[in-house]
Short mmCIF file of C-alpha atoms and ligand atoms in Angstrom, two decimals:
data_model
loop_
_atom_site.label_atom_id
_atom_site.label_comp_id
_atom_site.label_asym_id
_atom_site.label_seq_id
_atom_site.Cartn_x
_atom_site.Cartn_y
_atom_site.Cartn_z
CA UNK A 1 0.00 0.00 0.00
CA UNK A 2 3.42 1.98 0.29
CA UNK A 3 3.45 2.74 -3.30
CA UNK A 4 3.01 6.51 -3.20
CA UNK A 5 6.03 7.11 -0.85
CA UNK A 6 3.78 9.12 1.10
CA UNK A 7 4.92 6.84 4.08
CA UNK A 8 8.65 6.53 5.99
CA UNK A 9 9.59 2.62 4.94
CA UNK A 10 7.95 -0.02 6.31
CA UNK A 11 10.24 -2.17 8.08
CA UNK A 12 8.67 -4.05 11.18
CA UNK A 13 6.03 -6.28 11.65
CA UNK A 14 3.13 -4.68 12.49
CA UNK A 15 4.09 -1.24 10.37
CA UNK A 16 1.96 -2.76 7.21
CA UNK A 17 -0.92 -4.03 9.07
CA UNK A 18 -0.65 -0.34 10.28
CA UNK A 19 0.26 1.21 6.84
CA UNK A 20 -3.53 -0.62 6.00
CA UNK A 21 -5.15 0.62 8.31
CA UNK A 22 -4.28 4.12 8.04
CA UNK A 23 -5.10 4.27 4.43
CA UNK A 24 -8.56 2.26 5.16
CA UNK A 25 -9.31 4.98 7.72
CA UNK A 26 -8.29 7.62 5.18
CA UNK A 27 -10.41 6.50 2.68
CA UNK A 28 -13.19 6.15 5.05
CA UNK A 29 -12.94 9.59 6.23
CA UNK A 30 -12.37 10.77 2.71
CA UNK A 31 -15.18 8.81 1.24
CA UNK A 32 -18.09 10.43 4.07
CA UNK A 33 -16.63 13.95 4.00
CA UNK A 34 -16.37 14.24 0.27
CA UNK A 35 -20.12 12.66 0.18
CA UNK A 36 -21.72 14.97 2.53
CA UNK A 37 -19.90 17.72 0.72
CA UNK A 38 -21.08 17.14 -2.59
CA UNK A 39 -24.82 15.99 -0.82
CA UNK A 40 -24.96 19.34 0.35
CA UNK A 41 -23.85 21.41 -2.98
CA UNK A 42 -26.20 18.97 -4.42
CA UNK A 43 -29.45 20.39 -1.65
CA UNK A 44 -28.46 23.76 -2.06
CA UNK A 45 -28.85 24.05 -5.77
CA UNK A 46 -31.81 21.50 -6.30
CA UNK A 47 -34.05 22.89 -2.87
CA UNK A 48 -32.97 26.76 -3.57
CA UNK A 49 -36.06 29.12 -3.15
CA UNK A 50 -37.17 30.17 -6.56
CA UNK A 51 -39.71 32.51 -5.64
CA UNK A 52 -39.98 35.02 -2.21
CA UNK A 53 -43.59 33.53 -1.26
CA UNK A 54 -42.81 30.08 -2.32
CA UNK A 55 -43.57 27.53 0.30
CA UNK A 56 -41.67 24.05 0.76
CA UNK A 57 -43.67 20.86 1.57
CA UNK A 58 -43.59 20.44 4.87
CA UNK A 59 -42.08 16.79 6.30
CA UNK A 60 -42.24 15.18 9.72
CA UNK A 61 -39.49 13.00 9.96
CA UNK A 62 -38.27 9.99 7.96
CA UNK A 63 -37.99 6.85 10.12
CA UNK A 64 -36.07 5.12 6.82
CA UNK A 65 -33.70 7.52 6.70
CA UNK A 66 -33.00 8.01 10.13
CA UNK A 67 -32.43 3.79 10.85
CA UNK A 68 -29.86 3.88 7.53
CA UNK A 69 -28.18 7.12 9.22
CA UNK A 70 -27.53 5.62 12.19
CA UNK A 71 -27.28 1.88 11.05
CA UNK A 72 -24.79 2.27 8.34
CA UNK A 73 -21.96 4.53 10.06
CA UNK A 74 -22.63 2.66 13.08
CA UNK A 75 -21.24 -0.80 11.37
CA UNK A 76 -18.81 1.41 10.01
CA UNK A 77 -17.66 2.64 13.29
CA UNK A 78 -17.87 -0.33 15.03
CA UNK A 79 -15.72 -1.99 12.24
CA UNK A 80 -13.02 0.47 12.84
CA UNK A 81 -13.00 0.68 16.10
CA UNK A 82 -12.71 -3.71 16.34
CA UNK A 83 -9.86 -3.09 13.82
CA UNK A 84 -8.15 -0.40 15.62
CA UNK A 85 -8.44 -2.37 19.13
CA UNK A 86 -6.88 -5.58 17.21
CA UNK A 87 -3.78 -3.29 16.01
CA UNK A 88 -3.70 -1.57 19.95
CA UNK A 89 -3.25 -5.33 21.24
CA UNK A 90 -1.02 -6.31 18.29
CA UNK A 91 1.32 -3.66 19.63
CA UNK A 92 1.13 -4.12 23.03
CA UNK A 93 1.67 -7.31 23.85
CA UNK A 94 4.76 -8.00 23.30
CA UNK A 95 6.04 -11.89 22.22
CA UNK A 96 7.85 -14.56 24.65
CA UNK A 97 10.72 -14.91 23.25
CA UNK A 98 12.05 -11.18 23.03
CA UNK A 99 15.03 -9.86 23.41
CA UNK A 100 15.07 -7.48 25.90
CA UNK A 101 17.40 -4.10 25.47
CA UNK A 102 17.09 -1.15 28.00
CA UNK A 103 16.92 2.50 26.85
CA UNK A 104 17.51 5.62 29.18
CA UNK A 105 16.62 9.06 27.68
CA UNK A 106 18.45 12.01 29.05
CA UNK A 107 18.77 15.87 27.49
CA UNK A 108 19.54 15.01 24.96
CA UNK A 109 21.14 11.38 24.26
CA UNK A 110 19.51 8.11 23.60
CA UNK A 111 21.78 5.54 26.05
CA UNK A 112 20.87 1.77 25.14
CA UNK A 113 22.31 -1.08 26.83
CA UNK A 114 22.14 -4.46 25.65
CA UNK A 115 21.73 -7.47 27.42
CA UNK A 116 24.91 -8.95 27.83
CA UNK A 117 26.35 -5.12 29.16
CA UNK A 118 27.37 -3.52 25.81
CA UNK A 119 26.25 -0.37 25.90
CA UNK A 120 25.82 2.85 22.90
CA UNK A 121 24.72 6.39 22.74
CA UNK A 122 22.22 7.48 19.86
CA UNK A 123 22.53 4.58 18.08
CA UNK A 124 20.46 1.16 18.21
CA UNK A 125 21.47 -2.41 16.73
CA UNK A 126 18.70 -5.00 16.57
CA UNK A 127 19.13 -8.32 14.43
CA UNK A 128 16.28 -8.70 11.85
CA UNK A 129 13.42 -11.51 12.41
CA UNK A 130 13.81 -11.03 16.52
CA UNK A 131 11.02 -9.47 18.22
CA UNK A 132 13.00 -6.65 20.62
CA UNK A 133 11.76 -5.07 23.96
CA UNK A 134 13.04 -1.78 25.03
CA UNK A 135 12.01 -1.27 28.89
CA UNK A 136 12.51 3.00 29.17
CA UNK A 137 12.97 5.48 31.33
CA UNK A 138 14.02 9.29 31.53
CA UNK A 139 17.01 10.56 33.94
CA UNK A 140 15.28 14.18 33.55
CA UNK A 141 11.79 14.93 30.98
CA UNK A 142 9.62 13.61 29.53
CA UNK A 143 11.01 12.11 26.02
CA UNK A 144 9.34 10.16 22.98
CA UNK A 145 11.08 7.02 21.51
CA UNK A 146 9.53 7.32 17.64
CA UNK A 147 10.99 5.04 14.90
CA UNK A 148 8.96 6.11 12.24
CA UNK A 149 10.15 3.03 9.95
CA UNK A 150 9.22 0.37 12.76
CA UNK A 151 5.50 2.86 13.43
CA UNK A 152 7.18 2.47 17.00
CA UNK A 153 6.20 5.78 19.31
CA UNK A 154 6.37 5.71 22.76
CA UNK A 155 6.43 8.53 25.82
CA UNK A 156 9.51 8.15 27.96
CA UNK A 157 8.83 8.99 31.66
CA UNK A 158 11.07 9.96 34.74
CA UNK A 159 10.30 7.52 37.29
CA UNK A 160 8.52 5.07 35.76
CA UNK A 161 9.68 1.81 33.18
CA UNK A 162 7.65 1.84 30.03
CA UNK A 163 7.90 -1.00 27.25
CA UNK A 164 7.43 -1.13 23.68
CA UNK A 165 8.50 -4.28 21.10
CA UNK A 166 8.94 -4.41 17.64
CA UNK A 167 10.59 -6.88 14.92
CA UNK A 168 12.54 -5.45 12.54
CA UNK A 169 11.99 -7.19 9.42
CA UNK A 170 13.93 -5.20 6.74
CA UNK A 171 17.74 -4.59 7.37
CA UNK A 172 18.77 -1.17 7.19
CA UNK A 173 19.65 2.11 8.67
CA UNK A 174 16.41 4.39 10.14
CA UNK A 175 15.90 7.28 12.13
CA UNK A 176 15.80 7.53 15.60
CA UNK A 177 13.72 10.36 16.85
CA UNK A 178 12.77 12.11 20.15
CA UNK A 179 9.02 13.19 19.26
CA UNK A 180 8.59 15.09 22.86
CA UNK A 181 9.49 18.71 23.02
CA UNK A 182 12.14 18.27 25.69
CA UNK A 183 14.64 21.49 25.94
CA UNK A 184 17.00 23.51 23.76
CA UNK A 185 18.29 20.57 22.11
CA UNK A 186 15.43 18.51 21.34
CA UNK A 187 16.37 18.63 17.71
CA UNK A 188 19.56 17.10 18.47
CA UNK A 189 18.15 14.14 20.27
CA UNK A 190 18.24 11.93 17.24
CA UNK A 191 19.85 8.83 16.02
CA UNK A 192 20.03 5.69 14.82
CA UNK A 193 18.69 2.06 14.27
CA UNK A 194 20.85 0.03 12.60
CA UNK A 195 18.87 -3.45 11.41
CA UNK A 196 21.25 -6.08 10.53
CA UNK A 197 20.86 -9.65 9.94
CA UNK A 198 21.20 -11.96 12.93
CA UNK A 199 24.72 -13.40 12.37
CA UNK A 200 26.03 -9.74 11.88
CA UNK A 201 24.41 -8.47 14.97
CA UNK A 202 26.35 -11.66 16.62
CA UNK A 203 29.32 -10.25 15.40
CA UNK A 204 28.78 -6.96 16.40
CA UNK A 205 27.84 -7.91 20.01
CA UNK A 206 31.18 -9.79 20.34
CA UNK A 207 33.10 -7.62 19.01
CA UNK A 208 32.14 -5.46 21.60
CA UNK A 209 29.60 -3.22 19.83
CA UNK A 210 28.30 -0.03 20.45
CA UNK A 211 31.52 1.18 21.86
CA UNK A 212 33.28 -0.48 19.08
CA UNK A 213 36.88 -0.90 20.35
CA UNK A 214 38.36 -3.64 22.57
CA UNK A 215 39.98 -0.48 24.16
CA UNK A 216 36.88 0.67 25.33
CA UNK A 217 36.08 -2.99 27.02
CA UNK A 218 39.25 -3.11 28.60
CA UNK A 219 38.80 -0.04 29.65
CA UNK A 220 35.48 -0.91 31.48
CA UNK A 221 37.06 -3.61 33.00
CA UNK A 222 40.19 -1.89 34.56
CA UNK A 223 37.65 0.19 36.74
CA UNK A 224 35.56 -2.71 37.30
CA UNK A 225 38.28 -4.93 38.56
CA UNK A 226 39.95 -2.12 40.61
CA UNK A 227 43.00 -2.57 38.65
CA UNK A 228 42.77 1.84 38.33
CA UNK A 229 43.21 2.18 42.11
CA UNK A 230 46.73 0.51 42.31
CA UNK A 231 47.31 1.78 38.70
CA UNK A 232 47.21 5.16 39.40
CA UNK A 233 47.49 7.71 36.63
CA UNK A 234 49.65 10.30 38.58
CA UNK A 235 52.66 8.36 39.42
CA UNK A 236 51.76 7.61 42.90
CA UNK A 237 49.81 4.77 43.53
CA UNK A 238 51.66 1.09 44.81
CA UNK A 239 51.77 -0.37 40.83
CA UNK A 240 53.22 1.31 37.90
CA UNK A 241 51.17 3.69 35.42
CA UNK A 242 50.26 1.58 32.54
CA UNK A 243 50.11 4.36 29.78
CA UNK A 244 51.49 4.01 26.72
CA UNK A 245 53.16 0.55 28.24
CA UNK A 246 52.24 -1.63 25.40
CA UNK A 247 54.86 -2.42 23.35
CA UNK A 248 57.44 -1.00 25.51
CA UNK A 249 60.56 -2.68 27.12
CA UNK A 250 60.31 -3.20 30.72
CA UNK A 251 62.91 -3.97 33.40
CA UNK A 252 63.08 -6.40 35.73
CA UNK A 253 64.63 -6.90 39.55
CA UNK A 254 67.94 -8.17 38.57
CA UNK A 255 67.98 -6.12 35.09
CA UNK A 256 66.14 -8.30 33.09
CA UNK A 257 64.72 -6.70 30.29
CA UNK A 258 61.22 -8.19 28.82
CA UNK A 259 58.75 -6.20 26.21
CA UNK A 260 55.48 -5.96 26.98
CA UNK A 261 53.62 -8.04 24.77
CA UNK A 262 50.39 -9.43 25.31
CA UNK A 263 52.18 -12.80 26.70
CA UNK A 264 53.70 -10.72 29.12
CA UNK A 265 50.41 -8.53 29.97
CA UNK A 266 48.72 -11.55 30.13
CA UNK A 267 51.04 -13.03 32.96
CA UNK A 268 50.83 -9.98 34.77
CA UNK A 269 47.17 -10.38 35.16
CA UNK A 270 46.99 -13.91 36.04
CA UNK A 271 50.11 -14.02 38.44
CA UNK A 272 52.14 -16.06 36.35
CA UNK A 273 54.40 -12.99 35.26
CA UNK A 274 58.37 -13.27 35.08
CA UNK A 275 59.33 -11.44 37.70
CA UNK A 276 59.02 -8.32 39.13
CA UNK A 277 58.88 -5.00 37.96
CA UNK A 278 61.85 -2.60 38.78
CA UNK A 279 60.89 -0.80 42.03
CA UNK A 280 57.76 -1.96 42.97
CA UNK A 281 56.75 -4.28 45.25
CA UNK A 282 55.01 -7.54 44.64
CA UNK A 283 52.04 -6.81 46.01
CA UNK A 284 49.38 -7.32 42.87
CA UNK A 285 47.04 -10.36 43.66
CA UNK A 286 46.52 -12.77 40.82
CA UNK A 287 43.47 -12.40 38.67
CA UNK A 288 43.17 -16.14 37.59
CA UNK A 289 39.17 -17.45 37.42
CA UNK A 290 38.08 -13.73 37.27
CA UNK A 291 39.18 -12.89 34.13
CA UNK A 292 38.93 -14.81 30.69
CU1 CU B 1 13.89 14.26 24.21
#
């Protein structure tokens, strides 16, 4: 029903039982407001007084054409109304088997986090053929998640989780919109859903995705694992500062020389390392079973 391109794409499940329905009630509308205006141009000229004394037959009511009145847009309305109540629950209720992603709205980012902990900003990456469940909530306003390509709108409070689902079923790259006046930068609270096909957006997750880098990971974890209190960046914590150390030869007690390589880093970690580094004590505990 897309074919005038009056419509953003339709690229979720529901968006072309929608995309039907909106033209049905168009044409509806259209169909009973163009009737009654050309019913009424029709009266005006046919019943016009022709002559200042002239005086119209006068009627009492027309019990036919009150029941078809009533009965006719009353099916009609009901019909709509069944329809639109179908859609309403279509939307709803989300599936069993969704994944679930978590969205926070703040002025004036999208922040999404996925299940397994990788987190982006203004960007979204769903797999194509999974039903997805965002569960939402604002840090400040009052925002509006709206994916026009998915027909996917939905307030997001302060204070309160909200849910919406969708399955994308077309890959490619849509807009991400906030659709809720929300301050000075409302305009700029836009981004991103990127629909790619399952194996790609297994890829993506393991490759650490939204962030993009292993740097950014290892990152994460060297506040996670307290590995930043010891590691201080000003020179004067118990362990060395590990800027820039990659790569770089390191001594040893006793003058041994070693680069350090990712054999080397990796020792370090798990407390199988060489020996120790040139004036610091030994005092790092090993990080075996915590991390892979
Ligand atoms: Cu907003």
């Amino acid at each position: 029903m897309n074919t005038l391109n009056l419509l953003p794409p339709t690229a979720s499940s529901y968006a072309a039982e929608l995309n039907e329905f909106f033209w049905v009630m168009v044409a509806i509308c259209g169909i009973v407001a163009g009737g009654i205006a050309v019913f009424i141009l029709y009266c005006a000229v046919k019943y016009r007084r022709r002559d200042p004394d002239e005086l119209p037959v006068q009627i009492e009511g027309n019990t036919k054409v009150e029941v078809t009145w009533m009965v006719i847009p009353g099916i009609l309305f009901l019909g709509m109304f069944g329809w639109g109540a179908k859609t309403y629950f279509d939307v709803e209720e989300p599936p069993a088997n969704t994944l679930n992603m978590y969205v926070v709205a703040k002025q004036w980012m999208w922040k999404i986090e996925h299940s397994n902990g990788i987190r982006e900003i203004n960007t979204l990456h769903v797999p194509v053929g999974r039903p997805v469940r965002l569960t939402m909530i604002s840090e400040d306003v009052i925002h509006s998640f709206f994916v026009p390509a998915f027909r996917t709108k939905q307030d997001v409070l302060p204070g309160r989780y909200m849910t919406i689902w969708f399955t994308a079923t077309k890959a490619g790259k849509y807009h991400l919109f906030c659709a809720e006046y929300c301050g000075v930068k409302h305009s700029g609270m836009i981004g991103w859903v990127y629909a790619m096909a399952p194996r790609e957006y297994e890829t993506w997750l393991e490759q650490g995705g939204g962030e993009g880098s292993l740097a950014s990971t290892g990152e994460k974890l060297f506040y996670q694992f307290g590995c930043a209190n010891c590691h201080r960046f000003d020179g004067h914590g118990p362990g060395p500062d590990l800027r820039r150390l990659y790569g770089q030869p390191v001594i040893l007690q006793g003058g041994l020389t070693v680069a350090a390589n990712p054999t080397y880093i990796c020792e370090c970690i798990m407390g199988t390392k060489p020996g120790r580094v040139e004036g610091f004590t030994s005092i790092m505990p090993s990080f075996q079973g915590q991390l892979s």
